[in-house]
Amino acid sequence: MVQNTLKILTLAQLSQGQEWRLTLAHDRPEHLIIWITRGQGRLLLHGKRHGIGTHNAIIVPARELFALDLGKQGIGQALVIPDGTDVTMPEMPRLLRIRDAAAMNELTTLLEAAGREQSAARALVARSMDAYGTLISVWVQRQLGREEHAPARRNAAARLSAAYCARVTAHFADTLTMADHAQALGVTATHLTRACKAATGKTAADLLTERILYEARSLLVTTKVPAQDIARHLGFGSAAYFTRFMQHHTNATPTALRKASASLSQVA
């Protein structure tokens, strides 16, 4: 596939068969439009927890902290839009609960057609995928303009949680503690924890830990960077502390995680 080309992926492909790639709080360098076609679960988006189900469209701008847990029975597709393309994306993350059958069919048809174009890999596929991406973007913009999708007013806890999630995305590798983030936001650590728990069901420390854990696992399975260098990059005081952190949260050492991922890739 040509670099920076839009892609259609199933949720299984998006997670690469590893649930943590979606269920841990993280952000991505590209934009996502996710269309849920079966299943129910939970979504963390814009500093708030949501229940999700069939015919929900999830708009995730690049570098927006999110997590998606649909379980093993969930099915969906994602349009992956590299940052910097001409396809227009909403600046704000959104969850759209689609109830109009015509709108459901329209988005499904566009995604399926884009998937067939991607699989055929014919000449000018990049231009064709951009065109499909533009049509899907238009679909999103039209839905956002409908009164039924007007965003609900966010309470103080949700606004603070969203601000904290933005800081986590920007500074998770900067050795800042949750208390440091609270101070930067002008609140106490206790207040920040309470707000995040109310908005997301997770504490502020949990969200920061998940983002660091996601980065650690990602670097372990996608690079050959030594574990001690990953530990240093993520602000751990020592390789031993990093190993204990990984064992606590995954029940495996960094070396074991790397080997397990390599074995999974060979099977796939």
Short mmCIF file of C-alpha atoms in Angstrom, two decimals:
data_model
loop_
_atom_site.label_atom_id
_atom_site.label_comp_id
_atom_site.label_asym_id
_atom_site.label_seq_id
_atom_site.Cartn_x
_atom_site.Cartn_y
_atom_site.Cartn_z
CA MET A 1 0.00 0.00 0.00
CA VAL A 2 1.26 3.47 -0.82
CA GLN A 3 2.37 5.38 2.24
CA ASN A 4 -0.19 7.90 3.57
CA THR A 5 -3.00 6.16 1.68
CA LEU A 6 -6.33 5.84 3.45
CA LYS A 7 -7.06 2.30 4.63
CA ILE A 8 -10.12 0.28 5.52
CA LEU A 9 -9.48 -2.16 8.38
CA THR A 10 -11.66 -4.47 10.42
CA LEU A 11 -11.43 -3.95 14.16
CA ALA A 12 -9.48 -7.22 14.36
CA GLN A 13 -6.98 -5.83 11.86
CA LEU A 14 -6.84 -2.51 13.71
CA SER A 15 -5.92 -4.34 16.92
CA GLN A 16 -3.65 -6.78 15.05
CA GLY A 17 -5.22 -9.58 17.04
CA GLN A 18 -4.07 -8.08 20.36
CA GLU A 19 -6.90 -6.65 22.46
CA TRP A 20 -4.70 -4.25 24.38
CA ARG A 21 -4.13 -2.22 21.19
CA LEU A 22 -7.73 -1.02 21.50
CA THR A 23 -8.69 -1.54 25.15
CA LEU A 24 -5.82 0.42 26.72
CA ALA A 25 -6.14 4.21 26.72
CA HIS A 26 -3.97 5.48 23.89
CA ASP A 27 -3.81 7.87 20.96
CA ARG A 28 -2.78 7.40 17.35
CA PRO A 29 -1.02 9.57 14.76
CA GLU A 30 -3.86 9.11 12.26
CA HIS A 31 -7.58 9.93 12.31
CA LEU A 32 -10.13 7.15 12.71
CA ILE A 33 -13.77 6.75 11.73
CA ILE A 34 -15.01 3.54 13.36
CA TRP A 35 -18.34 1.97 12.41
CA ILE A 36 -19.72 -0.64 14.81
CA THR A 37 -21.84 -3.28 13.07
CA ARG A 38 -22.26 -5.78 15.90
CA GLY A 39 -21.75 -5.94 19.63
CA GLN A 40 -21.92 -3.77 22.70
CA GLY A 41 -19.18 -2.38 24.88
CA ARG A 42 -17.50 0.65 26.35
CA LEU A 43 -15.72 3.62 24.84
CA LEU A 44 -13.38 6.16 26.40
CA LEU A 45 -13.41 9.31 24.28
CA HIS A 46 -12.75 12.98 25.00
CA GLY A 47 -12.32 12.27 28.69
CA LYS A 48 -15.65 10.49 29.13
CA ARG A 49 -16.94 6.93 29.25
CA HIS A 50 -19.73 5.92 26.87
CA GLY A 51 -21.74 2.78 26.31
CA ILE A 52 -21.69 1.82 22.64
CA GLY A 53 -23.49 -0.61 20.39
CA THR A 54 -24.48 -1.51 16.87
CA HIS A 55 -24.72 1.35 14.35
CA ASN A 56 -22.54 3.69 16.37
CA ALA A 57 -20.01 5.80 14.47
CA ILE A 58 -16.95 6.89 16.44
CA ILE A 59 -14.92 9.88 15.24
CA VAL A 60 -11.40 9.89 16.72
CA PRO A 61 -9.11 12.73 15.60
CA ALA A 62 -5.37 12.11 15.55
CA ARG A 63 -3.67 12.32 18.96
CA GLU A 64 -6.95 11.99 20.87
CA LEU A 65 -6.85 9.68 23.88
CA PHE A 66 -9.37 6.86 23.52
CA ALA A 67 -10.02 3.21 24.32
CA LEU A 68 -12.54 0.79 22.84
CA ASP A 69 -13.69 -2.48 24.39
CA LEU A 70 -16.27 -4.41 22.36
CA GLY A 71 -15.33 -7.87 23.55
CA LYS A 72 -14.67 -10.83 21.31
CA GLN A 73 -18.11 -10.74 19.69
CA GLY A 74 -17.86 -7.13 18.51
CA ILE A 75 -17.54 -6.44 14.80
CA GLY A 76 -16.79 -3.19 13.02
CA GLN A 77 -14.71 -1.40 10.45
CA ALA A 78 -12.37 1.56 10.66
CA LEU A 79 -11.36 4.11 8.07
CA VAL A 80 -7.78 5.09 8.88
CA ILE A 81 -6.98 8.59 7.60
CA PRO A 82 -3.33 9.68 7.77
CA ASP A 83 -2.85 13.14 9.24
CA GLY A 84 -2.10 15.73 6.59
CA THR A 85 -4.34 14.35 3.84
CA ASP A 86 -6.95 16.50 2.08
CA VAL A 87 -9.81 14.56 3.68
CA THR A 88 -11.61 16.86 6.12
CA MET A 89 -12.05 15.52 9.64
CA PRO A 90 -13.94 17.05 12.57
CA GLU A 91 -11.58 18.63 15.07
CA MET A 92 -13.59 17.34 18.01
CA PRO A 93 -14.05 13.63 18.82
CA ARG A 94 -17.65 12.49 18.57
CA LEU A 95 -19.85 9.47 19.11
CA LEU A 96 -22.82 9.29 16.72
CA ARG A 97 -25.68 6.91 17.44
CA ILE A 98 -27.21 6.36 14.02
CA ARG A 99 -30.92 5.48 14.00
CA ASP A 100 -31.86 6.38 10.43
CA ALA A 101 -31.80 3.25 8.23
CA ALA A 102 -30.87 5.20 5.09
CA ALA A 103 -27.86 6.74 6.84
CA MET A 104 -26.79 3.32 8.14
CA ASN A 105 -26.97 1.81 4.67
CA GLU A 106 -25.15 4.74 3.10
CA LEU A 107 -22.13 4.49 5.39
CA THR A 108 -22.02 0.69 5.16
CA THR A 109 -22.13 0.88 1.36
CA LEU A 110 -19.32 3.45 1.22
CA LEU A 111 -17.08 1.42 3.53
CA GLU A 112 -17.72 -1.80 1.64
CA ALA A 113 -17.01 -0.13 -1.72
CA ALA A 114 -13.80 1.40 -0.36
CA GLY A 115 -12.79 -2.01 0.98
CA ARG A 116 -13.28 -3.62 -2.43
CA GLU A 117 -11.25 -0.86 -4.09
CA GLN A 118 -8.46 -1.36 -1.57
CA SER A 119 -8.41 -5.13 -2.11
CA ALA A 120 -8.34 -4.80 -5.91
CA ALA A 121 -5.20 -2.61 -5.71
CA ARG A 122 -5.72 -1.26 -9.20
CA ALA A 123 -3.95 1.71 -10.76
CA LEU A 124 -4.71 5.04 -9.06
CA VAL A 125 -5.90 3.24 -5.92
CA ALA A 126 -4.62 6.06 -3.70
CA ARG A 127 -6.71 8.66 -5.54
CA SER A 128 -9.73 6.39 -5.42
CA MET A 129 -9.36 5.78 -1.69
CA ASP A 130 -9.04 9.52 -1.10
CA ALA A 131 -12.29 9.98 -3.00
CA TYR A 132 -14.06 7.40 -0.85
CA GLY A 133 -12.58 9.04 2.22
CA THR A 134 -14.00 12.38 1.12
CA LEU A 135 -17.46 10.85 0.62
CA ILE A 136 -17.34 9.27 4.07
CA SER A 137 -16.19 12.59 5.52
CA VAL A 138 -19.19 14.27 3.88
CA TRP A 139 -21.43 11.63 5.46
CA VAL A 140 -19.93 12.46 8.87
CA GLN A 141 -20.37 16.22 8.36
CA ARG A 142 -24.00 15.75 7.37
CA GLN A 143 -24.68 13.67 10.46
CA LEU A 144 -23.01 16.25 12.68
CA GLY A 145 -25.36 18.85 11.27
CA ARG A 146 -28.45 16.93 12.39
CA GLU A 147 -30.17 18.18 15.51
CA GLU A 148 -30.26 14.69 17.03
CA HIS A 149 -26.45 14.66 17.08
CA ALA A 150 -25.99 18.02 18.77
CA PRO A 151 -23.36 17.51 21.51
CA ALA A 152 -24.65 17.34 25.05
CA ARG A 153 -23.41 19.94 27.49
CA ARG A 154 -20.47 18.64 29.49
CA ASN A 155 -20.31 19.05 33.24
CA ALA A 156 -17.26 20.31 35.12
CA ALA A 157 -15.92 16.82 35.82
CA ALA A 158 -16.08 15.86 32.15
CA ARG A 159 -14.36 19.08 31.07
CA LEU A 160 -11.56 18.57 33.59
CA SER A 161 -11.20 14.92 32.59
CA ALA A 162 -10.93 15.90 28.91
CA ALA A 163 -8.27 18.49 29.71
CA TYR A 164 -6.32 15.91 31.69
CA CYS A 165 -6.56 13.34 28.88
CA ALA A 166 -5.14 15.92 26.48
CA ARG A 167 -2.20 16.43 28.83
CA VAL A 168 -1.67 12.68 29.14
CA THR A 169 -1.45 12.43 25.36
CA ALA A 170 1.06 15.24 25.14
CA HIS A 171 3.22 14.45 28.18
CA PHE A 172 2.92 10.73 29.08
CA ALA A 173 6.66 10.20 28.45
CA ASP A 174 7.79 13.34 30.29
CA THR A 175 8.15 11.73 33.75
CA LEU A 176 5.28 13.87 35.08
CA THR A 177 3.19 12.36 37.85
CA MET A 178 -0.56 12.60 38.10
CA ALA A 179 -0.04 15.22 40.83
CA ASP A 180 2.13 17.26 38.44
CA HIS A 181 -0.69 17.23 35.89
CA ALA A 182 -3.19 18.24 38.57
CA GLN A 183 -1.03 21.19 39.56
CA ALA A 184 -0.72 22.28 35.92
CA LEU A 185 -4.52 22.15 35.63
CA GLY A 186 -4.95 24.21 38.78
CA VAL A 187 -6.64 21.55 40.89
CA THR A 188 -5.65 19.14 43.65
CA ALA A 189 -4.71 15.56 42.86
CA THR A 190 -7.73 14.42 44.86
CA HIS A 191 -10.10 16.60 42.87
CA LEU A 192 -8.61 15.46 39.56
CA THR A 193 -8.91 11.82 40.57
CA ARG A 194 -12.53 12.32 41.61
CA ALA A 195 -13.39 14.08 38.33
CA CYS A 196 -11.76 11.43 36.15
CA LYS A 197 -13.44 8.64 38.10
CA ALA A 198 -16.84 10.28 37.66
CA ALA A 199 -16.34 10.90 33.93
CA THR A 200 -14.52 7.75 32.84
CA GLY A 201 -14.86 5.16 35.58
CA LYS A 202 -11.07 5.21 35.92
CA THR A 203 -8.81 7.27 38.16
CA ALA A 204 -6.45 9.86 36.78
CA ALA A 205 -3.53 7.61 37.74
CA ASP A 206 -5.14 4.69 35.87
CA LEU A 207 -5.40 6.72 32.65
CA LEU A 208 -1.77 7.80 32.83
CA THR A 209 -0.63 4.26 33.61
CA GLU A 210 -2.60 2.83 30.68
CA ARG A 211 -1.07 5.30 28.23
CA ILE A 212 2.45 4.49 29.43
CA LEU A 213 1.68 0.76 29.34
CA TYR A 214 0.34 1.02 25.79
CA GLU A 215 3.49 2.81 24.64
CA ALA A 216 5.73 0.29 26.36
CA ARG A 217 3.96 -2.68 24.79
CA SER A 218 3.88 -1.01 21.39
CA LEU A 219 7.60 -0.29 21.43
CA LEU A 220 8.38 -3.80 22.61
CA VAL A 221 6.44 -5.49 19.82
CA THR A 222 7.10 -3.09 16.92
CA THR A 223 10.77 -2.23 17.45
CA LYS A 224 14.02 -3.89 18.44
CA VAL A 225 14.89 -1.11 20.88
CA PRO A 226 16.37 -2.70 24.04
CA ALA A 227 14.01 -2.82 26.99
CA GLN A 228 16.34 -0.67 29.09
CA ASP A 229 16.21 2.08 26.46
CA ILE A 230 12.40 1.90 26.37
CA ALA A 231 12.41 2.18 30.16
CA ARG A 232 14.62 5.25 29.98
CA HIS A 233 12.45 6.82 27.26
CA LEU A 234 9.33 6.40 29.39
CA GLY A 235 10.91 7.83 32.52
CA PHE A 236 11.48 4.68 34.56
CA GLY A 237 14.29 4.99 37.05
CA SER A 238 15.77 1.61 36.15
CA ALA A 239 15.29 -1.37 33.86
CA ALA A 240 14.38 -3.44 36.92
CA TYR A 241 11.57 -1.06 37.86
CA PHE A 242 10.31 -1.19 34.26
CA THR A 243 10.30 -5.00 34.35
CA ARG A 244 8.34 -5.01 37.62
CA PHE A 245 5.85 -2.53 36.12
CA MET A 246 5.29 -4.73 33.07
CA GLN A 247 4.98 -7.90 35.12
CA HIS A 248 2.44 -6.26 37.42
CA HIS A 249 0.21 -5.11 34.54
CA THR A 250 0.69 -7.96 32.04
CA ASN A 251 1.96 -10.93 34.09
CA ALA A 252 4.93 -11.12 31.72
CA THR A 253 8.41 -9.65 31.44
CA PRO A 254 9.33 -7.31 28.58
CA THR A 255 11.36 -10.12 26.99
CA ALA A 256 8.43 -12.54 27.20
CA LEU A 257 6.03 -10.00 25.69
CA ARG A 258 8.39 -9.40 22.80
CA LYS A 259 8.81 -13.14 22.13
CA ALA A 260 5.07 -13.78 22.37
CA SER A 261 4.34 -11.04 19.86
CA ALA A 262 6.95 -12.41 17.45
CA SER A 263 5.36 -15.85 17.68
CA LEU A 264 1.91 -14.39 17.06
CA SER A 265 3.18 -12.55 13.97
CA GLN A 266 4.65 -15.75 12.55
CA VAL A 267 1.36 -17.58 13.02
CA ALA A 268 -0.58 -14.73 11.35
#
